[in-house]
Each structure stands twice: as structure tokens, then as C-alpha cells.
Coordinates of C-alpha atoms in Angstrom, one line a residue:
Chain A
M1 CA -17.4 10.1 -11.3
A2 CA -18.5 6.6 -10.4
W3 CA -22.0 7.9 -9.8
F4 CA -22.0 9.8 -13.1
G5 CA -20.6 6.7 -14.9
A6 CA -23.2 4.4 -13.5
A7 CA -26.0 6.9 -14.2
L8 CA -24.9 7.3 -17.9
L9 CA -24.9 3.5 -18.3
F10 CA -28.4 3.3 -17.0
L11 CA -29.4 6.2 -19.3
L12 CA -28.1 4.2 -22.3
L13 CA -29.8 1.0 -21.1
S14 CA -33.2 2.7 -20.6
L15 CA -33.1 4.4 -24.0
T16 CA -32.1 1.2 -25.7
L17 CA -35.1 -0.5 -24.1
A18 CA -37.3 2.4 -25.2
L19 CA -36.0 2.2 -28.7
G20 CA -36.7 -1.6 -28.7
G21 CA -40.4 -0.7 -28.1
A22 CA -40.7 -1.1 -24.3
V23 CA -42.6 2.2 -24.1
G24 CA -44.7 4.4 -26.4
P25 CA -47.6 6.7 -26.4
S26 CA -50.2 5.4 -24.0
D27 CA -48.1 2.3 -23.5
W28 CA -46.2 2.7 -20.2
S29 CA -47.7 0.1 -17.9
R30 CA -46.2 -3.2 -19.2
G31 CA -43.5 -4.6 -17.0
V32 CA -40.7 -4.0 -19.5
G33 CA -42.0 -0.4 -19.9
L34 CA -41.9 0.2 -16.2
A35 CA -38.5 -1.3 -16.1
G36 CA -37.4 1.2 -18.8
V37 CA -39.0 4.2 -17.0
H38 CA -37.3 3.3 -13.7
L39 CA -33.9 2.7 -15.4
F40 CA -34.3 6.3 -16.6
T41 CA -35.7 8.0 -13.5
L42 CA -34.0 6.0 -10.8
G43 CA -30.9 4.7 -12.6
W44 CA -30.0 7.8 -14.6
L45 CA -31.6 10.9 -13.0
C46 CA -31.7 9.8 -9.3
L47 CA -28.1 8.4 -9.2
A48 CA -26.7 11.4 -11.1
M49 CA -28.5 13.7 -8.6
L50 CA -27.3 11.8 -5.6
G51 CA -23.8 11.8 -6.9
A52 CA -23.9 15.5 -7.6
L53 CA -25.3 16.2 -4.1
I54 CA -22.6 14.0 -2.4
Q55 CA -20.0 15.8 -4.5
F56 CA -21.2 19.4 -4.1
V57 CA -23.1 19.8 -0.9
P58 CA -19.7 19.8 1.0
V59 CA -18.5 22.4 -1.4
L60 CA -21.6 24.5 -1.1
A61 CA -21.7 24.2 2.7
A62 CA -17.9 24.8 2.8
R63 CA -17.4 21.8 5.1
P64 CA -15.4 18.6 4.7
P65 CA -17.4 15.6 3.4
V66 CA -19.1 13.6 6.1
L67 CA -18.5 9.8 6.2
P68 CA -17.0 9.6 2.7
V69 CA -16.5 5.9 3.3
L70 CA -20.3 5.4 2.8
A71 CA -20.2 6.7 -0.8
L72 CA -19.2 3.3 -2.4
P73 CA -21.7 1.2 -0.4
A74 CA -24.4 3.8 -1.2
L75 CA -23.6 3.6 -4.9
L76 CA -23.5 -0.2 -5.0
A77 CA -26.8 -0.4 -3.1
G78 CA -28.3 2.2 -5.6
I79 CA -27.1 0.2 -8.6
G80 CA -28.3 -3.1 -7.1
G81 CA -31.6 -1.6 -6.2
T82 CA -32.2 -0.1 -9.7
V83 CA -31.2 -3.4 -11.4
A84 CA -33.4 -5.4 -8.9
L85 CA -36.4 -3.1 -9.5
A86 CA -36.0 -3.1 -13.3
T87 CA -35.6 -6.9 -13.3
G88 CA -38.5 -7.3 -10.9
F89 CA -40.9 -5.4 -13.1
L90 CA -40.5 -8.1 -15.7
W91 CA -42.4 -10.3 -13.2
L92 CA -45.5 -8.3 -14.2
D93 CA -44.9 -9.7 -17.8
G94 CA -45.1 -13.2 -16.4
H95 CA -41.4 -14.0 -15.6
E96 CA -42.0 -15.8 -12.3
A97 CA -38.3 -16.3 -11.5
V98 CA -37.7 -12.6 -10.9
R99 CA -40.3 -12.0 -8.2
G100 CA -37.5 -12.1 -5.5
A101 CA -35.7 -9.2 -7.2
F102 CA -39.0 -7.2 -7.1
L103 CA -39.2 -7.8 -3.3
V104 CA -35.6 -7.0 -2.5
A105 CA -35.4 -3.8 -4.6
P106 CA -37.1 -1.5 -2.0
V107 CA -34.8 -2.8 0.7
L108 CA -31.7 -2.1 -1.4
L109 CA -32.9 1.4 -2.4
A110 CA -33.7 2.2 1.3
V111 CA -30.1 1.3 2.1
A112 CA -28.8 3.5 -0.8
F113 CA -30.9 6.5 0.1
G114 CA -30.3 6.1 3.8
L115 CA -26.5 6.0 3.3
A116 CA -26.6 9.0 1.0
A117 CA -28.8 10.9 3.4
A118 CA -26.3 10.1 6.2
M119 CA -23.6 11.9 4.1
I120 CA -25.7 14.8 3.0
V121 CA -28.1 15.7 5.9
P122 CA -25.4 16.6 8.5
L123 CA -24.0 19.1 6.1
L124 CA -27.4 20.6 5.5
L125 CA -27.9 21.1 9.2
V126 CA -24.6 22.9 10.0
R127 CA -24.6 25.9 7.9
A128 CA -26.2 25.8 4.5
S129 CA -29.7 25.4 5.9
H130 CA -30.8 28.6 4.3
K131 CA -28.8 28.2 1.1
L132 CA -29.9 24.6 0.4
A133 CA -33.4 24.6 1.8
E134 CA -34.8 23.2 -1.4
V135 CA -32.4 20.2 -1.1
Q136 CA -33.9 19.5 2.4
L137 CA -37.4 19.6 0.9
A138 CA -36.2 17.3 -1.9
L139 CA -34.9 14.8 0.6
V140 CA -38.3 14.7 2.3
A141 CA -39.9 14.1 -1.1
L142 CA -37.3 11.3 -1.7
A143 CA -38.4 9.6 1.5
A144 CA -42.0 9.9 0.5
L145 CA -41.2 8.8 -3.0
W146 CA -39.5 5.7 -1.7
A147 CA -42.4 4.9 0.7
S148 CA -45.0 5.2 -2.1
G149 CA -42.9 3.2 -4.5
A150 CA -42.3 0.5 -1.9
A151 CA -46.0 0.4 -1.1
M152 CA -46.8 -0.1 -4.7
T153 CA -44.1 -2.7 -5.2
Y154 CA -45.4 -4.9 -2.4
N155 CA -49.0 -4.1 -3.4
L156 CA -48.3 -5.5 -6.9
S157 CA -46.6 -8.5 -5.3
G158 CA -49.8 -9.3 -3.4
I159 CA -48.5 -8.0 0.0
D160 CA -51.1 -5.3 0.9
L161 CA -49.4 -2.8 3.1
M162 CA -51.4 0.2 1.9
P163 CA -54.5 -1.2 0.1
A164 CA -55.7 2.1 -1.4
F165 CA -52.5 3.0 -3.0
L166 CA -52.7 1.4 -6.4
P167 CA -53.5 2.6 -9.0
D168 CA -54.6 5.9 -7.5
G169 CA -51.3 6.5 -5.9
L170 CA -49.4 6.4 -9.1
G171 CA -50.0 10.0 -9.9
L172 CA -48.7 11.1 -6.5
H173 CA -45.7 8.8 -6.9
V174 CA -44.8 10.5 -10.2
L175 CA -45.4 14.0 -8.7
L176 CA -43.2 13.2 -5.7
G177 CA -40.4 12.0 -8.0
V178 CA -40.5 14.5 -10.8
A179 CA -41.7 17.7 -9.1
G180 CA -40.7 16.8 -5.5
W181 CA -37.4 15.0 -5.3
L182 CA -35.6 15.7 -8.7
S183 CA -36.8 19.2 -9.5
L184 CA -36.4 20.6 -6.0
A185 CA -32.9 19.1 -5.7
A186 CA -32.1 20.6 -9.1
F187 CA -33.5 24.0 -7.9
G188 CA -31.4 24.0 -4.7
V189 CA -28.1 23.1 -6.5
S190 CA -28.7 25.2 -9.5
Y191 CA -28.8 28.6 -7.7
T192 CA -25.2 28.2 -6.5
L193 CA -23.9 26.5 -9.7
F194 CA -25.5 29.2 -11.9
A195 CA -24.1 32.0 -9.8
M196 CA -20.7 30.3 -9.9
F197 CA -20.6 29.8 -13.6
L198 CA -22.1 33.2 -14.4
L199 CA -20.0 35.1 -11.8
A200 CA -23.1 36.5 -10.4
P201 CA -23.7 37.4 -6.8
E202 CA -26.1 35.2 -4.8
G203 CA -28.6 36.6 -2.5
G204 CA -32.0 37.7 -3.8
A205 CA -33.5 36.8 -0.4
A206 CA -37.1 37.8 -1.1
L207 CA -37.6 35.8 -4.3
R208 CA -35.7 32.8 -3.0
L209 CA -37.8 32.8 0.1
A210 CA -40.9 32.9 -2.0
V211 CA -39.7 29.8 -4.0
R212 CA -38.9 28.0 -0.8
L213 CA -42.3 28.7 0.8
A214 CA -44.3 27.9 -2.4
A215 CA -42.3 24.7 -2.9
G216 CA -42.7 23.7 0.7
L217 CA -46.4 24.3 0.5
T218 CA -46.7 22.3 -2.7
L219 CA -44.8 19.4 -1.2
G220 CA -46.9 19.6 1.9
L221 CA -50.1 19.4 -0.2
I222 CA -48.8 16.4 -2.2
L223 CA -48.0 14.6 1.0
L224 CA -51.5 15.6 2.4
A225 CA -53.1 14.2 -0.8
G226 CA -51.2 11.0 -0.3
M227 CA -52.4 10.7 3.3
L228 CA -56.0 11.4 2.3
L229 CA -55.7 8.8 -0.4
L230 CA -54.7 6.3 2.2
V231 CA -57.3 7.2 4.7
Q232 CA -60.3 8.1 2.6
G233 CA -59.3 6.5 -0.7
V234 CA -59.8 9.7 -2.7
V235 CA -58.1 13.0 -3.3
P236 CA -60.5 16.0 -2.9
A237 CA -60.8 18.2 -6.0
V238 CA -59.9 21.3 -4.0
L239 CA -56.4 19.8 -3.4
L240 CA -56.0 19.2 -7.1
W241 CA -57.0 22.8 -7.8
C242 CA -54.4 24.1 -5.3
L243 CA -51.7 21.9 -7.0
T244 CA -52.8 23.1 -10.4
A245 CA -52.2 26.7 -9.3
L246 CA -49.1 26.0 -7.2
L247 CA -47.0 24.0 -9.6
P248 CA -46.7 26.7 -12.3
A249 CA -46.4 29.3 -9.6
V250 CA -43.3 27.6 -8.0
V251 CA -41.8 27.3 -11.5
A252 CA -42.5 30.9 -12.3
L253 CA -40.9 32.1 -9.1
Y254 CA -37.9 29.9 -9.6
L255 CA -37.5 31.1 -13.2
A256 CA -37.7 34.7 -12.0
E257 CA -34.9 34.1 -9.5
V258 CA -32.7 32.5 -12.2
A259 CA -33.4 35.4 -14.5
R260 CA -32.3 37.7 -11.7
I261 CA -29.0 35.8 -11.4
W262 CA -28.6 35.9 -15.1
R263 CA -29.1 39.7 -15.3
L264 CA -26.6 40.3 -12.5
R265 CA -23.9 38.2 -14.1
R266 CA -20.4 39.6 -14.6
R267 CA -19.6 37.1 -17.3
A268 CA -20.7 38.6 -20.6
D269 CA -20.7 35.5 -22.7
P270 CA -21.9 32.5 -20.8
E271 CA -20.4 29.1 -21.6
G272 CA -22.2 26.3 -23.4
N273 CA -23.3 24.6 -20.2
M274 CA -25.2 27.7 -19.2
R275 CA -26.7 28.3 -22.7
W276 CA -28.0 24.7 -22.6
S277 CA -29.2 25.1 -19.1
R278 CA -31.4 28.0 -20.4
V279 CA -32.9 25.6 -22.9
A280 CA -33.6 23.2 -20.0
L281 CA -35.3 26.0 -18.1
A282 CA -37.5 26.6 -21.1
F283 CA -38.5 22.9 -21.0
L284 CA -39.2 23.4 -17.3
G285 CA -41.6 26.3 -18.2
L286 CA -43.3 24.1 -20.8
A287 CA -43.7 21.3 -18.3
A288 CA -45.3 23.7 -15.8
L289 CA -47.7 24.9 -18.5
L290 CA -48.6 21.2 -19.1
A291 CA -49.0 20.5 -15.4
G292 CA -52.6 21.7 -15.2
P293 CA -54.0 19.6 -18.1
A294 CA -51.9 16.7 -16.9
L295 CA -53.5 16.8 -13.4
W296 CA -57.0 17.0 -14.7
L297 CA -57.0 15.2 -18.0
G298 CA -54.2 12.7 -17.5
G299 CA -53.5 10.4 -20.4
R300 CA -51.4 11.9 -23.2
W301 CA -51.2 15.3 -21.4
A302 CA -49.7 13.7 -18.4
E303 CA -47.3 11.6 -20.6
A304 CA -46.2 14.7 -22.5
A305 CA -45.8 16.8 -19.3
I306 CA -43.7 14.1 -17.5
F307 CA -41.6 13.4 -20.6
V308 CA -40.8 17.1 -21.1
A309 CA -39.9 17.4 -17.4
L310 CA -37.7 14.3 -17.3
V311 CA -36.0 14.6 -20.7
G312 CA -36.1 18.3 -21.5
W313 CA -35.7 19.8 -18.1
L314 CA -33.9 17.4 -15.8
S315 CA -31.9 15.4 -18.2
L316 CA -30.8 18.3 -20.4
L317 CA -29.8 20.3 -17.3
T318 CA -27.8 17.3 -15.9
L319 CA -26.1 16.6 -19.2
A320 CA -25.1 20.2 -19.9
Q321 CA -23.7 20.7 -16.4
M322 CA -22.1 17.2 -16.4
V323 CA -19.8 18.2 -19.3
K324 CA -18.7 21.3 -17.4
I325 CA -18.4 19.6 -14.0
V326 CA -16.4 16.6 -15.4
S327 CA -14.0 18.8 -17.3
F328 CA -13.5 21.1 -14.3
L329 CA -13.0 18.3 -11.8
T330 CA -10.6 16.5 -14.3
W331 CA -8.6 19.7 -14.6
I332 CA -8.4 20.1 -10.8
Q333 CA -7.4 16.5 -10.4
V334 CA -4.7 16.5 -13.1
F335 CA -3.4 20.1 -13.3
A336 CA -3.9 21.7 -9.9
P337 CA -0.7 19.9 -8.6
L338 CA 1.2 21.2 -11.6
I339 CA 0.4 24.9 -11.3
G340 CA 3.6 26.9 -11.2
R341 CA 5.7 23.8 -11.9
A342 CA 4.7 23.2 -15.5
P343 CA 2.5 25.0 -18.0
V344 CA -1.2 24.2 -17.5
P345 CA -3.9 24.3 -20.2
L346 CA -7.2 26.1 -19.7
V347 CA -10.2 24.1 -18.6
H348 CA -12.0 24.5 -21.9
H349 CA -9.1 23.1 -23.7
L350 CA -10.1 19.7 -22.2
T351 CA -13.5 19.9 -24.0
D352 CA -14.7 20.0 -27.6
P353 CA -17.5 22.7 -27.5
R354 CA -18.6 21.9 -31.0
A355 CA -19.2 18.2 -30.3
T356 CA -20.9 19.0 -27.0
T357 CA -23.2 21.5 -28.8
R358 CA -24.0 19.0 -31.5
W359 CA -25.0 16.3 -29.0
L360 CA -26.9 18.6 -26.7
S361 CA -28.9 20.1 -29.6
L362 CA -29.8 16.6 -30.7
W363 CA -30.9 15.8 -27.2
G364 CA -33.0 19.0 -26.9
G365 CA -34.5 18.3 -30.4
G366 CA -35.3 14.7 -29.4
G367 CA -37.0 15.9 -26.2
A368 CA -39.1 18.5 -28.0
V369 CA -40.2 16.1 -30.7
G370 CA -40.8 13.2 -28.3
G371 CA -43.0 15.4 -26.1
L372 CA -45.0 16.5 -29.2
A373 CA -45.3 12.9 -30.4
L374 CA -46.7 11.8 -27.0
L375 CA -49.2 14.7 -27.1
L376 CA -50.3 13.8 -30.6
V377 CA -50.1 10.0 -30.0
Q378 CA -47.6 9.3 -32.8
P379 CA -45.8 6.1 -31.9
L380 CA -43.4 6.2 -34.9
V381 CA -42.4 9.8 -34.3
F382 CA -41.9 9.0 -30.7
R383 CA -39.6 6.0 -31.6
L384 CA -37.6 8.3 -33.9
S385 CA -37.2 10.9 -31.1
V386 CA -35.9 8.1 -28.8
A387 CA -33.4 7.1 -31.4
A388 CA -32.2 10.7 -31.5
L389 CA -31.9 10.8 -27.7
L390 CA -30.0 7.5 -27.7
L391 CA -27.6 8.8 -30.3
A392 CA -27.1 12.1 -28.3
A393 CA -26.5 10.1 -25.1
L394 CA -23.9 8.0 -26.9
G395 CA -22.2 11.0 -28.3
L396 CA -22.1 12.8 -24.9
G397 CA -20.9 9.6 -23.2
A398 CA -18.0 9.4 -25.7
E399 CA -17.3 13.1 -25.1
L400 CA -17.2 12.6 -21.3
V401 CA -14.7 9.7 -21.7
A402 CA -12.6 11.9 -24.1
I403 CA -12.6 14.7 -21.4
R404 CA -11.5 12.2 -18.8
R405 CA -8.7 10.9 -21.1
L406 CA -7.7 14.5 -22.0
S407 CA -8.1 13.4 -25.6
H408 CA -8.8 17.0 -26.8
L409 CA -5.6 18.2 -25.4
D410 CA -2.4 18.6 -27.5
P411 CA -0.5 15.4 -26.8
Q412 CA 2.6 17.4 -25.6
K413 CA 0.5 19.0 -22.9
R414 CA -0.8 15.8 -21.6
P415 CA 0.9 14.5 -18.4
A416 CA 2.5 11.1 -18.5
T417 CA -0.1 9.5 -16.1
L418 CA -3.8 10.1 -16.3
P419 CA -6.3 9.5 -13.6
P420 CA -8.6 6.5 -14.0
V421 CA -11.7 7.3 -16.1
I422 CA -14.2 6.4 -13.4
F423 CA -13.0 5.5 -10.0
P424 CA -11.1 8.0 -7.9
A425 CA -7.4 7.6 -7.9
P426 CA -5.8 6.9 -4.5
D427 CA -4.1 10.1 -3.4
K428 CA -0.4 9.2 -3.4
R429 CA 0.7 12.6 -2.1
S430 CA 1.0 12.7 1.6
A431 CA 0.1 15.8 3.6
H432 CA 3.8 16.1 4.5
D433 CA 4.9 16.2 0.9
H434 CA 5.9 19.9 0.6
A435 CA 8.3 19.5 -2.3
R436 CA 8.5 22.7 -4.2
T437 CA 10.5 23.3 -7.3
A438 CA 10.9 27.1 -6.8
Chain B
M1 CA -26.4 45.1 35.6
I2 CA -22.9 44.8 37.0
T3 CA -20.2 44.5 34.4
P4 CA -17.6 41.9 35.5
A5 CA -14.0 43.1 35.8
P6 CA -11.9 42.5 32.7
L7 CA -10.0 39.2 32.4
D8 CA -6.2 40.0 32.2
L9 CA -3.9 38.0 30.0
D10 CA -0.2 38.9 29.5
V11 CA 1.2 37.0 26.5
R12 CA 4.7 38.4 26.8
P13 CA 6.2 35.5 28.8
Q14 CA 4.8 33.1 26.3
L15 CA 6.1 35.0 23.3
A16 CA 9.5 35.3 25.0
R17 CA 9.7 31.6 25.2
G18 CA 8.9 31.4 21.4
E19 CA 5.4 29.9 21.9
E20 CA 2.3 30.8 19.9
P21 CA -0.1 32.6 22.3
F22 CA -3.1 32.1 20.1
A23 CA -4.5 29.1 21.9
A24 CA -4.2 30.8 25.2
I25 CA -5.9 33.9 23.9
M26 CA -8.8 31.9 22.4
S27 CA -9.3 29.8 25.6
A28 CA -9.3 33.1 27.5
V29 CA -11.9 34.4 25.2
D30 CA -14.0 31.2 25.5
A31 CA -13.7 31.5 29.3
L32 CA -15.1 35.0 29.4
A33 CA -18.3 35.5 31.3
A34 CA -21.2 37.2 29.6
G35 CA -20.4 40.9 29.2
Q36 CA -16.8 40.4 30.4
A37 CA -14.0 42.1 28.6
L38 CA -10.5 40.7 27.9
R39 CA -7.5 42.9 28.6
L40 CA -4.5 41.6 26.6
V41 CA -0.9 42.7 27.1
A42 CA 1.5 42.0 24.2
P43 CA 5.0 43.2 23.3
F44 CA 3.6 44.6 20.0
R45 CA 0.3 46.0 18.7
P46 CA -1.5 42.8 17.7
A47 CA -3.3 44.4 14.8
P48 CA -4.4 41.2 13.0
L49 CA -6.2 40.1 16.2
F50 CA -8.5 43.1 15.9
N51 CA -10.3 41.8 12.9
V52 CA -10.6 38.3 14.3
M53 CA -12.1 39.7 17.5
A54 CA -14.4 42.0 15.6
N55 CA -15.7 39.0 13.8
R56 CA -16.4 37.4 17.2
G57 CA -18.3 40.5 18.3
F58 CA -15.7 42.4 20.3
A59 CA -14.9 46.1 20.1
C60 CA -11.3 46.9 20.8
S61 CA -9.3 49.8 22.3
D62 CA -5.6 49.9 22.7
R63 CA -2.9 52.0 24.3
Q64 CA 0.9 51.8 24.6
L65 CA 2.2 51.2 28.1
P66 CA 5.2 53.2 29.4
D67 CA 7.5 50.2 29.0
G68 CA 6.6 50.0 25.2
A69 CA 4.2 47.1 25.5
W70 CA 0.7 47.3 24.2
E71 CA -2.5 46.9 26.2
V72 CA -5.6 46.0 24.2
T73 CA -9.0 45.7 25.7
F74 CA -11.6 43.7 23.9
T75 CA -15.1 44.5 25.0
P76 CA -18.0 42.4 23.9
L77 CA -20.5 44.3 21.8
D78 CA -23.4 42.2 23.1
A79 CA -23.9 39.2 25.2
A80 CA -24.0 36.8 22.2
P81 CA -21.2 37.3 19.8
P82 CA -21.9 35.8 16.3
A83 CA -20.5 32.4 15.7
V84 CA -18.9 33.4 12.4
G85 CA -15.2 33.8 12.7
L86 CA -12.8 32.3 10.4
A87 CA -13.8 29.6 8.0
P88 CA -13.3 26.0 9.2
G89 CA -9.7 24.9 8.3
S90 CA -8.2 28.3 8.8
A91 CA -4.8 28.4 10.5
P92 CA -5.4 29.4 14.2
G93 CA -2.3 31.6 14.4
A94 CA -3.3 33.8 11.5
M95 CA -3.8 36.9 13.7
L96 CA -0.1 36.9 14.5
W97 CA 1.1 36.7 10.9
P98 CA 3.0 39.6 9.4
D99 CA 1.2 42.1 7.2
P100 CA 0.7 40.8 3.6
S101 CA 3.5 41.5 1.3
Q102 CA 1.4 41.0 -1.7
S103 CA -2.3 41.5 -2.5
L104 CA -4.3 40.0 -5.4
D105 CA -7.7 41.2 -6.5
L106 CA -9.3 38.1 -8.1
L107 CA -12.9 39.3 -8.3
G108 CA -14.7 38.5 -11.5
L109 CA -12.3 35.7 -12.6
M110 CA -13.7 32.4 -13.8
P111 CA -12.6 29.4 -11.7
P112 CA -9.9 28.0 -11.7
E113 CA -8.1 31.2 -12.7
P114 CA -8.0 32.6 -9.1
M115 CA -6.4 29.3 -8.0
V116 CA -3.8 29.5 -10.8
R117 CA -2.9 33.2 -9.9
I118 CA -2.6 32.4 -6.2
L119 CA -0.4 29.3 -6.6
E120 CA 1.8 31.1 -9.1
A121 CA 2.2 34.2 -6.9
L122 CA 3.2 32.0 -3.9
L123 CA 6.0 30.4 -5.9
D124 CA 7.8 33.8 -6.0
M125 CA 7.4 34.6 -2.3
P126 CA 9.8 33.8 0.5
P127 CA 8.8 31.3 3.2
G128 CA 6.8 33.1 5.9
A129 CA 5.6 35.9 3.7
V130 CA 1.8 36.5 3.6
L131 CA -0.4 36.8 0.5
F132 CA -3.8 38.5 0.6
A133 CA -6.4 37.7 -2.0
L134 CA -9.9 39.0 -2.6
L135 CA -12.2 36.4 -4.2
D136 CA -15.9 36.0 -5.2
R137 CA -16.4 32.9 -3.2
E138 CA -14.7 30.4 -0.9
P139 CA -12.0 28.6 -3.0
M140 CA -12.8 25.1 -1.8
F141 CA -10.6 23.4 -4.4
L142 CA -7.7 25.5 -3.6
F143 CA -7.5 24.5 0.1
P144 CA -6.3 20.9 -0.4
E145 CA -3.7 22.1 -2.8
L146 CA -2.4 24.7 -0.3
A147 CA -2.2 22.0 2.3
H148 CA -0.3 19.7 -0.1
R149 CA 2.2 22.5 -0.8
G150 CA 2.7 23.3 2.9
H151 CA 1.0 26.7 2.9
E152 CA -1.2 27.9 5.7
W153 CA -4.4 29.9 5.1
A154 CA -7.1 31.8 6.9
G155 CA -10.2 33.3 5.4
N156 CA -13.7 34.4 5.8
Y157 CA -16.5 36.1 3.9
A158 CA -16.8 39.9 4.3
P159 CA -19.7 40.8 6.5
D160 CA -21.9 41.6 3.5
G161 CA -21.2 38.2 2.1
T162 CA -20.2 39.4 -1.4
T163 CA -16.4 38.8 -1.2
Y164 CA -14.2 36.3 0.4
R165 CA -11.0 37.5 2.1
L166 CA -8.1 35.0 2.1
M167 CA -4.7 35.3 3.7
I168 CA -2.1 32.7 2.9
R169 CA 1.3 32.3 4.6
C170 CA 3.9 30.8 2.4
G171 CA 5.2 27.5 3.6
D172 CA 8.8 26.7 4.4

């Protein structure tokens, strides 16, 4: 919950900056713009994804969490690193005082990622290696993403670690972040989450293997392109052609696998989180279609493709599942101890599906309009879409707080004490407390 | 290839003293040489053990001895039994639990409904009774709650991986 809470605050902050004019069509490279972009990608999406992995990889691997004591330091380093990086970017706009923050950000982020990896990687190695293979690839991409980001940070500060990397490395940095780390991690987690929420069997070995191989190949080529850029200073066209073909192919294979899970579901009417995940998947398909023009033409095509992937695909998926996950975990936390001892409500009684639908549609609409505005270079329309996104994020944030406070529940059904909204409550029940009322 | 002679283990004295023989059986299994069988003598037919040993890659054959005790021979199916036995966290003595007095088919139910059904069913059961439940997946959120309530559990996926089989012994 603390990861999700921090991520949501960064989301609101980044959208506020964007609404204030930090970014716009073909206007992303000012310091304040880069700060806004990184508050969104690193603060919101990356922290939410790390929090989700730390929470769910033990569940998916059916193993107890490894070194849970590292979670808080990892989160604090992640928050610190994000704030330092965002503040540090202002140095590009001439704020000399914040150069130190710029230099310390990669160090803090290395600590955050390293601690998170220490919690996640041992679980990936024991059993779930075949189930969560995409998450392993995603963590490789995260390491490369950090390295390329750190190289650019020090490069901008005048410390030339990898001279060729700027500005040519920017495209690879973006690819590693959007397609490599965030999308692959989302792929890996979504199979199991979708199967769980749709009551569908997992499996589908052939398609899943195809996704894994194609994704591994794509990531390998991106890394190869990065190395060639360092050594020769240029990425050969043949590599770009391969990526142009592979990126949509990976997405098509993944969508086919999700469609297979969807067809085999035993739950006739999927809940809101899954309906909105379908919209997110449509945005993923759109981003894949834009990938080719983005790689070759850059400019507004690249802006639109990246925006659609970050806002429409990754953020909508995260927001839709976050509502479901927060309500489920809150239910477990509050009502699992009461089962059989007191009447317990249903999980969906903790939520307000109408409010959730309202805010998620606003988010989806904002994403679609924003992408279009970038493609057509319409700054005013883009600004309006950001306003819609901010409003939707505020609404969803309020809805999540309401779920944590059990506000949608009939007051008589609410227990006397509620868990803290964000931080985990210390578990007061000892393992020897076997009190039963029966 | 010479097949080594079976390892003999008589758990009757241990059971007579009221001790759980599970640890002794498992260390005997671990101590088996490649291809070696385990010959177990028990005062009753240890049916729950058959499943556990099958999961570890042993075939079993049993016969009743003239004095009423049972002799079971577990023969390894191949030199490398699969590592999949019971899920981590399972109670080690599960093979000696009584037969389930109640079964729940919880396939196709949306979480946390299976958890609610199981915990409610356990409230009506006497201590020591065993509940069997068939689930779509491993109920990771149920396990801590079972521990808090003093119940023991043992479970694993069916060999085809589509269902999860869970036994719960009601706590005292």
C-alpha cells in the first residue's frame, strides 16, 4: 500500500506539472519537462510496478517473501531517487543549486532497484522461473535502463562516462523503459492476474513460449543496439528494421495469449477491472502500431506512441487493477479474521463500481485525446487532455482512500477499528492465538 | 545393475510410544540409495502415505502380515524422483491424518469465496477432524489465517496442474 500511495502522489504531481505547461507537443526536453516525465515514469509507473512485484511475486511463486525488511528502505530510496532526479533536471533550466541532487539520483535509484531485486530475484529462481520469465527479462531491462539513464545523467553533468550516449541513446533509454522494463513486467504479472480474475486455466505453453522468445530476442536486440551505439556511435538500419518488425509481433503474440485466457474463462461477466484492462490492451495494440513510424520518423509519431503506451496501456492497466487489488487486500486484512465469527460483506461492497467506471473512462478518454493531440501537434487540446487525466487521477485516488476507509460499506457492517490507510498495521495476533468462538 | 536390498523401517514401536513417525520415515526416504526401496511396517495400512510417496516418485505395494500389521514396500519409479511433493508450509504429519470427514468442491468460485467457505466449514468441525477441499489455485491468503486459527494444512497441485488439493486438520 505504501508503494501504491507514493506512486499515486507522484502521478498527481507529474500531471500537475504537465497541466502547468511543463510539457507539450514537441516540448519535452526542458528540465522541468524531463522532471515531469520522470515523475510519471519513475515515480508513478516504476514504483507501482515494483510495489506490485514485491507484493505478488511471493504469491505467484507460492513462497514466503524474501527479506521483507528491505521493502521500506527500497521504497524510501526509490522516493528519494525520484525526487532527486526530478529536482536535478531543473539544473538544466539553470538552477545551479540542484546539481548535487542530479548527481546523487542514480546512486539512490541503484540502491532502490538493488534492494527490490534482492527481494524479487530469489523467488524467481526457485520455482516460478517458467511462469514469470517475462519478469526476469523485465529486470534485465531495468538494469540496462538504469545504466543508460545514469550514463546520460552524468553525461549531462559534464562527467563523460559514455561519450556517445547522448542524445543518440535517448531512444534506447525510452525503449528499455517503456517496452523493456514496464511492459514486460506487466506481461509477466498479467497472465496470472488475468487468469485469477477470470477464473481461467493458465497454461497455453506454446503461445507463452513464443511471447517469451520474441520478447527475449527484442530485448537482446535493444541491448545490442545500445552496445553498438557505444562502440561505433551508430545503430545499423538492419537492427531498426528488426525492431520495427519484432515490437508489434511481441504485442500481437501477447494479445493472442490474453485472448486465449479470455475465451477459456469460467466467469461469464468479468468485473470492471478486467473490462478496463481490455481497454488498456487496446491501447497497447495502438502503441504497437505506432512503434514503426515512431522508430523511423521520431518526432510527433514517437511522442504519440510513447504517450499511448505510458498513459493508455500501462497506467490504465495499473489503475484498473489497483482498484481491484486494494479492495481485495483490504477485505483480506479486515474481514479474513472475522469469517465465521461475524457476518462479512462481499469484496465488491467495499467499492463503488460507478465511481470507478466514471474515473477510468475519463482516464481512457484523456489518454486517447492526448495521444491524438500529440500526433496532430495541438498544444491546447493536449493541455485539456492532461486536465482530464489529472481529474481522473484525483477521483481514483479519492476512491482508493474510500476503499481503505471502508466508506462504501454500511456503517453497521464496519468493524470498530480500521487498518491504517497506507502503512501496514503491525500484526497484533500472535501465532499462538487460537481463540475460537465456536 | 544390482538392485540394493530394501531398507527396513518398523514404525510400530514409535507409534506405541505415541510419537509421530513421519520424520523417521522421511529421513529413511532421504537416506535411500539410488534405486533402493523402502519396506515399512506399521500397525495400520498407512493409506495417506501412498499419495505422498507417489508424488515423490515411488510405487507402492502392501500386504497384511499374519500378526495384523501392514508391510508396505515403496519402490522408486526411477532414479530421480521429482522434487514436487507437498507445497512448502504443509504439515509434515499429514499422511497420518484420518480420512477427511468433509469435502468441499470450490472450483469456479471467485476469491475470496473459497476462503470463506473453508473457514466457515471448519467452525462446525470437531478438533482433529479433516476437511478436504478442491480449489482452482493455491490459496495463499488462506494459509496465514489457518495458522492464526490453529489449523494445520497440507496441499499440492494435481499432477496436471489444473486443480489444487488441500487437506486441513481442524485445530484443538
